[in-house]
Structure formats: structure tokens, C-alpha cells
Short mmCIF file of C-alpha atoms and ligand atoms in Angstrom, two decimals:
data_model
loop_
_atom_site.label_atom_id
_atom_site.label_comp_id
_atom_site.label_asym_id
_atom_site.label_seq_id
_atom_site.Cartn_x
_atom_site.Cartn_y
_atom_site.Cartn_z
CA UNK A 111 0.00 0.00 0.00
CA UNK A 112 0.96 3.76 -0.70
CA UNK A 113 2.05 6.35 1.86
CA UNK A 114 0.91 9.44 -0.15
CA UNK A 115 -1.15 11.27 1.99
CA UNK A 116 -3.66 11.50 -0.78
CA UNK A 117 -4.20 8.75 -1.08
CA UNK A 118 -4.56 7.33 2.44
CA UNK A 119 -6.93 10.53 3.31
CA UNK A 120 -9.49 9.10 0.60
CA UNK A 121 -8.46 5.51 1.76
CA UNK A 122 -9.26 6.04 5.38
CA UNK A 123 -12.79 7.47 3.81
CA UNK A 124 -14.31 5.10 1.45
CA UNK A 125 -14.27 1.59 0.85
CA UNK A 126 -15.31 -0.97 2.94
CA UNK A 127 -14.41 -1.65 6.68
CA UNK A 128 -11.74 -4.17 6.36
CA UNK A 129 -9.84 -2.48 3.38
CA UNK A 130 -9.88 0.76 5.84
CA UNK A 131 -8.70 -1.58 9.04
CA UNK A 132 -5.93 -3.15 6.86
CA UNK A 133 -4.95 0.60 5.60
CA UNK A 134 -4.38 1.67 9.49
CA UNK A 135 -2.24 -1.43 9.80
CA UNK A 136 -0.07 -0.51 7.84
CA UNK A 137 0.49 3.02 8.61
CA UNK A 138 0.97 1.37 12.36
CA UNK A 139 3.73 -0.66 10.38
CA UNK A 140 5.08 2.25 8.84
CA UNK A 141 5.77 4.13 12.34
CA UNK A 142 6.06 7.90 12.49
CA UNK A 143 5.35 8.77 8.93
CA UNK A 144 1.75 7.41 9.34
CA UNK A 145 0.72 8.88 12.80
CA UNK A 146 0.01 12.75 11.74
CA UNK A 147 -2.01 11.12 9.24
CA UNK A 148 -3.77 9.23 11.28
CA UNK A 149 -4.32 12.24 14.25
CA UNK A 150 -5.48 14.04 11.35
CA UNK A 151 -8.37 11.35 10.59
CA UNK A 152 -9.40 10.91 14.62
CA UNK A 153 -9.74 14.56 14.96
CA UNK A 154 -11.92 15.19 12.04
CA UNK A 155 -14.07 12.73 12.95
CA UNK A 156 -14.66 13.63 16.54
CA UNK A 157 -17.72 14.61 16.91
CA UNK A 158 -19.51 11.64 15.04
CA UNK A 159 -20.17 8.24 16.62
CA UNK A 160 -17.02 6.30 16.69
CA UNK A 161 -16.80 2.72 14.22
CA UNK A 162 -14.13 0.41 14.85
CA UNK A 163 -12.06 2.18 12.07
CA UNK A 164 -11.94 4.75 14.53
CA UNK A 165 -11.54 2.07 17.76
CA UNK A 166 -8.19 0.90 15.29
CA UNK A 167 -6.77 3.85 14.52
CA UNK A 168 -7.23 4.97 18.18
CA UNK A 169 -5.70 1.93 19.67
CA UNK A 170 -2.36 2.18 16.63
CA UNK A 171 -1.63 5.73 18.16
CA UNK A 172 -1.95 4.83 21.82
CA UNK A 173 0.55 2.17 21.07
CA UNK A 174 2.69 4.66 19.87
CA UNK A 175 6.07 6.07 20.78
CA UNK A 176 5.52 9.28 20.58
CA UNK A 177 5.23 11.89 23.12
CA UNK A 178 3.69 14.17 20.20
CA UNK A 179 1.06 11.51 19.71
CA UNK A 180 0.45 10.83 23.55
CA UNK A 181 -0.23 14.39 24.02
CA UNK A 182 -2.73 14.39 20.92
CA UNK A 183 -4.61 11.64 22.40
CA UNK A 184 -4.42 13.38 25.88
CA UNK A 185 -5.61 16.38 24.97
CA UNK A 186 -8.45 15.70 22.58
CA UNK A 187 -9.31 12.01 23.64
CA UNK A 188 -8.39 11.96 27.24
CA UNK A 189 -11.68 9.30 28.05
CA UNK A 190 -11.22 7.38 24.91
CA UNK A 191 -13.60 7.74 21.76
CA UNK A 192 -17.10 6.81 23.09
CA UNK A 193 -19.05 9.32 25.33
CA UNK A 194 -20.31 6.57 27.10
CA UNK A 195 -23.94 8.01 27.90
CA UNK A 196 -25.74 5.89 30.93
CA UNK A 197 -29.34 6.65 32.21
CA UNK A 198 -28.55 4.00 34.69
CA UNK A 199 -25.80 5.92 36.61
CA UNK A 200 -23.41 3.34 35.09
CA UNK A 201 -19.77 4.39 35.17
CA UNK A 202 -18.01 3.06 32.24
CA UNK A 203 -14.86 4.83 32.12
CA UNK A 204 -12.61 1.80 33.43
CA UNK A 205 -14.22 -0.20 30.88
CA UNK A 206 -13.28 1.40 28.00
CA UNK A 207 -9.68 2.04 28.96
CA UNK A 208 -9.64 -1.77 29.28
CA UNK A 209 -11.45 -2.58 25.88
CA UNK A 210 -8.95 0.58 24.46
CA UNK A 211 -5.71 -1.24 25.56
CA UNK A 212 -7.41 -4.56 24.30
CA UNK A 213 -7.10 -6.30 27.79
CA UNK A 214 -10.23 -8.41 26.68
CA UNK A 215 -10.22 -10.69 29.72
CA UNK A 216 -10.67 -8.24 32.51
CA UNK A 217 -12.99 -5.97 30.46
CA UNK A 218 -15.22 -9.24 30.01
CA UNK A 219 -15.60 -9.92 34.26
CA UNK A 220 -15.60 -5.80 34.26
CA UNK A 221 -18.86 -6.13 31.24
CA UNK A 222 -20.44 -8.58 33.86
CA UNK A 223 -20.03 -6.51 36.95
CA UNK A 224 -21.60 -3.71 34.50
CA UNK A 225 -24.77 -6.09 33.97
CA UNK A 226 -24.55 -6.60 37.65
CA UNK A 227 -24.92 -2.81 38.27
CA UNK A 228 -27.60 -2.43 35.86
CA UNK A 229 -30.01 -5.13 37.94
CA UNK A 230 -29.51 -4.18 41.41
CA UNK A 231 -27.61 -3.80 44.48
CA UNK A 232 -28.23 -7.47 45.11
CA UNK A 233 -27.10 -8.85 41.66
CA UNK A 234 -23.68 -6.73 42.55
CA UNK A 235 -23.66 -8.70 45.64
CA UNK A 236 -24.83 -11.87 44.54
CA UNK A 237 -22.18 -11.23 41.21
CA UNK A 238 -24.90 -12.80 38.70
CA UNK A 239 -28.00 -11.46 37.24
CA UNK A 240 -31.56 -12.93 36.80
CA UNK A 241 -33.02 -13.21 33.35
CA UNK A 242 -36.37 -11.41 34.77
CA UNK A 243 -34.09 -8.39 35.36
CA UNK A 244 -32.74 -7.93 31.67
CA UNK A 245 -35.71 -6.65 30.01
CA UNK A 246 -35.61 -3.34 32.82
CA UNK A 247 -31.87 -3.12 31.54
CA UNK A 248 -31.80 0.99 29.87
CA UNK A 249 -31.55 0.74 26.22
CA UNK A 250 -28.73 3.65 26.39
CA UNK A 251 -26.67 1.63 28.26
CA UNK A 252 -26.88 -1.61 26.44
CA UNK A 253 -26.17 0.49 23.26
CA UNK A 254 -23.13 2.02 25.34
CA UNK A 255 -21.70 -1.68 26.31
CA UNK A 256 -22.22 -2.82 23.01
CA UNK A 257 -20.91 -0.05 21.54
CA UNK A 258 -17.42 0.33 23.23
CA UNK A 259 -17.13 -3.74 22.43
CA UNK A 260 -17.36 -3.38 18.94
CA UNK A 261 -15.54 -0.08 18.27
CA UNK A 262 -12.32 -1.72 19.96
CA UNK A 263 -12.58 -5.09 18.69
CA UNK A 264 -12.58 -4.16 15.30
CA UNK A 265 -16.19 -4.74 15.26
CA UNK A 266 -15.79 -8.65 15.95
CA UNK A 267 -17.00 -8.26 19.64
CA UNK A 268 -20.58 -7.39 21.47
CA UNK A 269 -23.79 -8.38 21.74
CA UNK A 270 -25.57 -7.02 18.59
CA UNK A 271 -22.41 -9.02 16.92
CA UNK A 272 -23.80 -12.25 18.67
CA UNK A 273 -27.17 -11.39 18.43
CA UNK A 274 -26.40 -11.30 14.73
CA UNK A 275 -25.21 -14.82 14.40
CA UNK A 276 -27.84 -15.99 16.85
CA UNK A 277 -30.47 -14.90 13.99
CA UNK A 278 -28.67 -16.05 10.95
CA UNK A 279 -28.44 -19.82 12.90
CA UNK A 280 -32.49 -19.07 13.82
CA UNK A 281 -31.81 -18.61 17.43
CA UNK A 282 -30.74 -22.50 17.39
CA UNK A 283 -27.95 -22.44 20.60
CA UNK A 284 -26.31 -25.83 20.01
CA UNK A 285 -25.21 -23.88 16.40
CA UNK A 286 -24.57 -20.88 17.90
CA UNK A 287 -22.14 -22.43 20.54
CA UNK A 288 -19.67 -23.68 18.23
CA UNK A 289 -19.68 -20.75 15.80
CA UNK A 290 -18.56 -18.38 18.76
CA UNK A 291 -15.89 -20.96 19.68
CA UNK A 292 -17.88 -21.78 23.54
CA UNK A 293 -18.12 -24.82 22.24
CA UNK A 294 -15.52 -27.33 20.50
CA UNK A 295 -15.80 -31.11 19.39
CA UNK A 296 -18.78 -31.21 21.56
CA UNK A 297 -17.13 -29.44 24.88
CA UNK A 298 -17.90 -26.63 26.82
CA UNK A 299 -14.95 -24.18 26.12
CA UNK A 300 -13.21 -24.12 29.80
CA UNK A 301 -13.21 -21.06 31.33
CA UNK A 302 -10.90 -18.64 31.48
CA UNK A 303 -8.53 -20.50 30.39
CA UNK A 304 -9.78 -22.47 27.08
CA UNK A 305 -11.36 -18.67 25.71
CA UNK A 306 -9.28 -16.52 23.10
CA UNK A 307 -8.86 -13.20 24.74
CA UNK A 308 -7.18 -11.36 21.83
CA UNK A 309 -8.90 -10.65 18.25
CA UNK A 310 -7.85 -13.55 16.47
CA UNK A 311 -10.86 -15.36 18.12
CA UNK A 312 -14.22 -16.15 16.28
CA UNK A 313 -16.50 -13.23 15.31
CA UNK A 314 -18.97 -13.41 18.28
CA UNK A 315 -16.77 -14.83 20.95
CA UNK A 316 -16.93 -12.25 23.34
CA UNK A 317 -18.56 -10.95 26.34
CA UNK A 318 -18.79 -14.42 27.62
CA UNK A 319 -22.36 -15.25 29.12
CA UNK A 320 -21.97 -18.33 31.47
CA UNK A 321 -24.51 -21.24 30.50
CA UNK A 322 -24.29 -22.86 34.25
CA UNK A 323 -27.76 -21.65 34.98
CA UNK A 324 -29.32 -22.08 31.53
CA UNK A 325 -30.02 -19.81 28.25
CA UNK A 326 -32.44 -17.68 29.66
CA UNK A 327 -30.02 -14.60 30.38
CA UNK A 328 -28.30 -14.61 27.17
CA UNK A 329 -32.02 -14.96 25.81
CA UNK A 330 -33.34 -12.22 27.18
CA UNK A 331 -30.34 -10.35 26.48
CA UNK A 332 -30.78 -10.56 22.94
CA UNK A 333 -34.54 -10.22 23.19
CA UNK A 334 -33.96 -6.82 24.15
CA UNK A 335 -35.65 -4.34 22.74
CA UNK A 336 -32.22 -2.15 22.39
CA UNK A 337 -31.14 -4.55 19.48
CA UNK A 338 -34.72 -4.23 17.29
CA UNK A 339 -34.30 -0.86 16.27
CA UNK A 340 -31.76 0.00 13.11
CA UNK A 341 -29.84 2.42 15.74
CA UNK A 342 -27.83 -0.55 16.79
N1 UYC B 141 -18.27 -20.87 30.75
O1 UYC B 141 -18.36 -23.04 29.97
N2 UYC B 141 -18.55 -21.70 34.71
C1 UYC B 141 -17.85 -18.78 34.36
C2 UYC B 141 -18.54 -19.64 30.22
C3 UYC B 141 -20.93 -23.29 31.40
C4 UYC B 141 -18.82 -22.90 35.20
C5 UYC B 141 -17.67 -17.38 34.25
C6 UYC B 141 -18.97 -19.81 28.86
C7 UYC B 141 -20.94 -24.79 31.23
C8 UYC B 141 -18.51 -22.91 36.62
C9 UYC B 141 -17.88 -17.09 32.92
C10 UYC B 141 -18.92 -21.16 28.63
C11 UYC B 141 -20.28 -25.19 32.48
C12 UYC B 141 -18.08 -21.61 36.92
C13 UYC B 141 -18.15 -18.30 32.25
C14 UYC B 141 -18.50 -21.82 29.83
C15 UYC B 141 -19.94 -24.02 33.23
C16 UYC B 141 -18.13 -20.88 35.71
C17 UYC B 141 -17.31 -16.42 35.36
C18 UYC B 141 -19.27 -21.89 27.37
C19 UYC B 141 -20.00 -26.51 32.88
C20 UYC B 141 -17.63 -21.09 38.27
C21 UYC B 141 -18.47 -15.54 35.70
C22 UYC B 141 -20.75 -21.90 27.17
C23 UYC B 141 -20.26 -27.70 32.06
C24 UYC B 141 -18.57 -20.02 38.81
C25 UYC B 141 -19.58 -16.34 36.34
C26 UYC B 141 -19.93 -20.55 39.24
C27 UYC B 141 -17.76 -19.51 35.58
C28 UYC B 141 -18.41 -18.42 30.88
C29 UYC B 141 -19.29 -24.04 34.47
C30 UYC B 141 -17.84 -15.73 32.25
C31 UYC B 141 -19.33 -18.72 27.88
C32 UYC B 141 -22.36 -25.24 31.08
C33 UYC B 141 -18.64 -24.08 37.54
N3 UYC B 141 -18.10 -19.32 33.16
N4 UYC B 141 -20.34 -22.93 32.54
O2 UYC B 141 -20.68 -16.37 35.76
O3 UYC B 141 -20.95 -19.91 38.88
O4 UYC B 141 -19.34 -16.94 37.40
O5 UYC B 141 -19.97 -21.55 39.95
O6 UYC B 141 -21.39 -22.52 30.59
#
């Protein structure tokens, strides 16, 4: 791929997702040359609702070397990229610095404590949720969760993501299991351990929902009315 400027600026703004995420990659590979470039992109598109081109190019520049580009992203993206709007008083700052730096295992028990918070004080305390809570659960902040999964996964991550698959297998579990990779050869995928916790696991893989107590959570979690509109 080409470094002119040019031709990365109308790169990074047409085409399709993946030839933009493979664009970014390689100005990451390309080191300094690429980062102004790629401030330049983040900063003009600020104010609209991040994707996970702008998750990518967002995580490339905090990976970065460069006191320059550490006081770009301090300055104008101090919190991250989402705004992550709550009408449940949910805090989800520590969540997306964890999704941001791609630490995927302690933003998924983080994303269940979040569910936790969402219920009640006695889910917190108990540290699982009922089904019969879910469908009280704030559309805003489901959008938010979901949201901050997919724009730092590279889309790949979130419930609308599972949701997705969920459909397309017509909401049959023992095809969705396998697909997501919670199940292999016919065995529950151990956790933590036996789960991929970096992006080079299945579409759909994570947040984790434990199946201990049954379907009915993850159920109702994608019976939610959040995911029926075209918003999400
Ligand atoms: N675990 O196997 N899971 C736990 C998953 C099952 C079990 C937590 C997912 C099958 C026990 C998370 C899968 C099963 C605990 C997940 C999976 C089972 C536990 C931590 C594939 C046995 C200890 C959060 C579907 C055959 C805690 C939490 C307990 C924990 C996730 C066992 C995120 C996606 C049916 C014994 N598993 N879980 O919920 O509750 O505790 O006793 O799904």
C-alpha cells in the first residue's frame, strides 16, 4: 500500500471496513510517517459516533512512541472515543480504557459486573444477574456496552455481533455455541482458560455469558428491545 497522503486521506474514507482496518495497519507498520495522518483522521471525525475504524486507529496511536502523539490523544481524547452516555448511573470509564488497551479478559468480568450494576444492588452482591431483570436493563446503556465492544474489537465483539449470528443460525444455541468458539468437538470451552482473549478469536466470541444456569439470560439479552431498532 501507498504512503501518499492523498491517497490514504481518501483511503481512510471510502471503501469498505476491512480495506480501511488493513490501511491503518499498515500506517501502524510504517511508524512515524503514518501517525500525523492518522491524528489528522481521529480529529476530524470527533464529533460523530465512533466505528471500529476509529476504535483501530485509536488503539495504533496509543501504542505509539511518541510523546507528540500521547499528548494528541491526551488532549483531545483523554476518556477514549465513546461518550459513554448511561441513564442508569453506570460508570463506564474503566471499561473502556480496558477494551482501548485490548485487555479483553478483565474488560469481560468488568462487562459482567456492568450487567450486575444495571439489575440491582443485590445482583452486585450476589455477582450474577436474573433473566427477569434484563428486560428493565436501559436501552442507552446496552447500546453504550455494546458499543465500546465493537468499536475496539474491530467490530468482531458485542452483543448485537452475537445477536447477529444468533439470527442467521435461527436462534438454534447448540449452532450458535460452536460458531462463537464456547463450544468445540462437543465441549464446553473451559473457562478462562480455554477462551481466546485477543482478536484472532471467532466473530462473536466475546462478552462471555456463562450457561451454568441455563439460556435464559443470554435470551433475554438478545430479546432486548435495544437490538430491534436499526440504531444498533
Ligand atoms: N463458561 O463453559 N462456569 C464462568 C462460560 C458453562 C462454570 C464465568 C462460557 C458450562 C462454573 C464465565 C462457557 C459449564 C463456573 C463463564 C463456559 C460451566 C463458571 C465467570 C461456554 C460446565 C464457576 C463468571 C458456554 C459444564 C462459577 C460467572 C460458578 C464460571 C463463561 C461451568 C464468564 C461462555 C455449562 C462451575 N463461566 N459454565 O458467571 O458460577 O461466574 O460456579 O457454561
Amino acid at each position: 500500500a501507498s504512503l501518499n497522503p492523498d491517497e490514504v486521506r481518501s483511503g481512510l474514507n471510502s471503501g469498505t471496513t476491512a480495506t480501511k482496518l488493513q490501511l491503518i495497519q499498515t500506517l501502524a507498520e510504517a511508524g512515524d510517517v503514518g501517525f500525523p495522518l492518522l491524528m489528522e483522521f481521529l480529529l476530524e471525525r470527533q464529533s460523530a459516533s465512533p466505528t471500529p475504524v476509529e476504535g483501530k486507529v485509536y488503539q495504533v496511536l496509543s501504542a505509539a512512541n511518541s510523546s507528540e502523539v500521547q499528548d494528541f490523544l491526551k488532549t483531545h481524547f483523554s476518556q477514549g472515543l465513546v461518550s459513554p452516555a448511561s441513564e442508569a448511573q453506570v460508570d463506564y470509564s474503566h471499561l473502556q480504557q480496558l477494551l482501548a488497551q485490548q485487555d479483553f479478559l478483565e474488560a469481560d468480568k468488568l462487562t459482567l459486573q456492568k450487567l450486575c450494576e444495571l439489575s440491582s444492588q443485590a445482583a452486585v452482591e450476589r455477582k450474577w444477574i436474573y433473566f427477569s431483570e434484563i428486560k428493565r436493563f436501559s436501552t442507552t446503556d446496552l447500546h453504550t456496552i455494546d458499543l465500546l465492544w465493537r468499536v475496539y474489537s474491530e467490530g468482531k465483539f458485542g452483543y448485537s455481533v452475537q445477536r447477529k449470528l444468533w439470527l442467521g443460525v435461527g436462534k438454534n444455541w447448540e449452532k450458535l455455541w460452536p460458531k462463537i468458539g464456547w463450544r468445540q468437538n462437543g465441549n464446553w470451552t473451559r473457562y478462562p482458560q480455554e477462551f481466546t482473549w485477543d482478536l484472532t478469536a471467532p466473530v462473536g466470541h466475546l462478552p462471555l455469558s456463562n450457561q451454568l444456569r441455563g439460556v435464559r439470560v443470554i435470551e433475554a439479552l438478545f430479546s432486548h428491545p435495544a437490538w430491534s431498532d436499526s440504531s444498533s
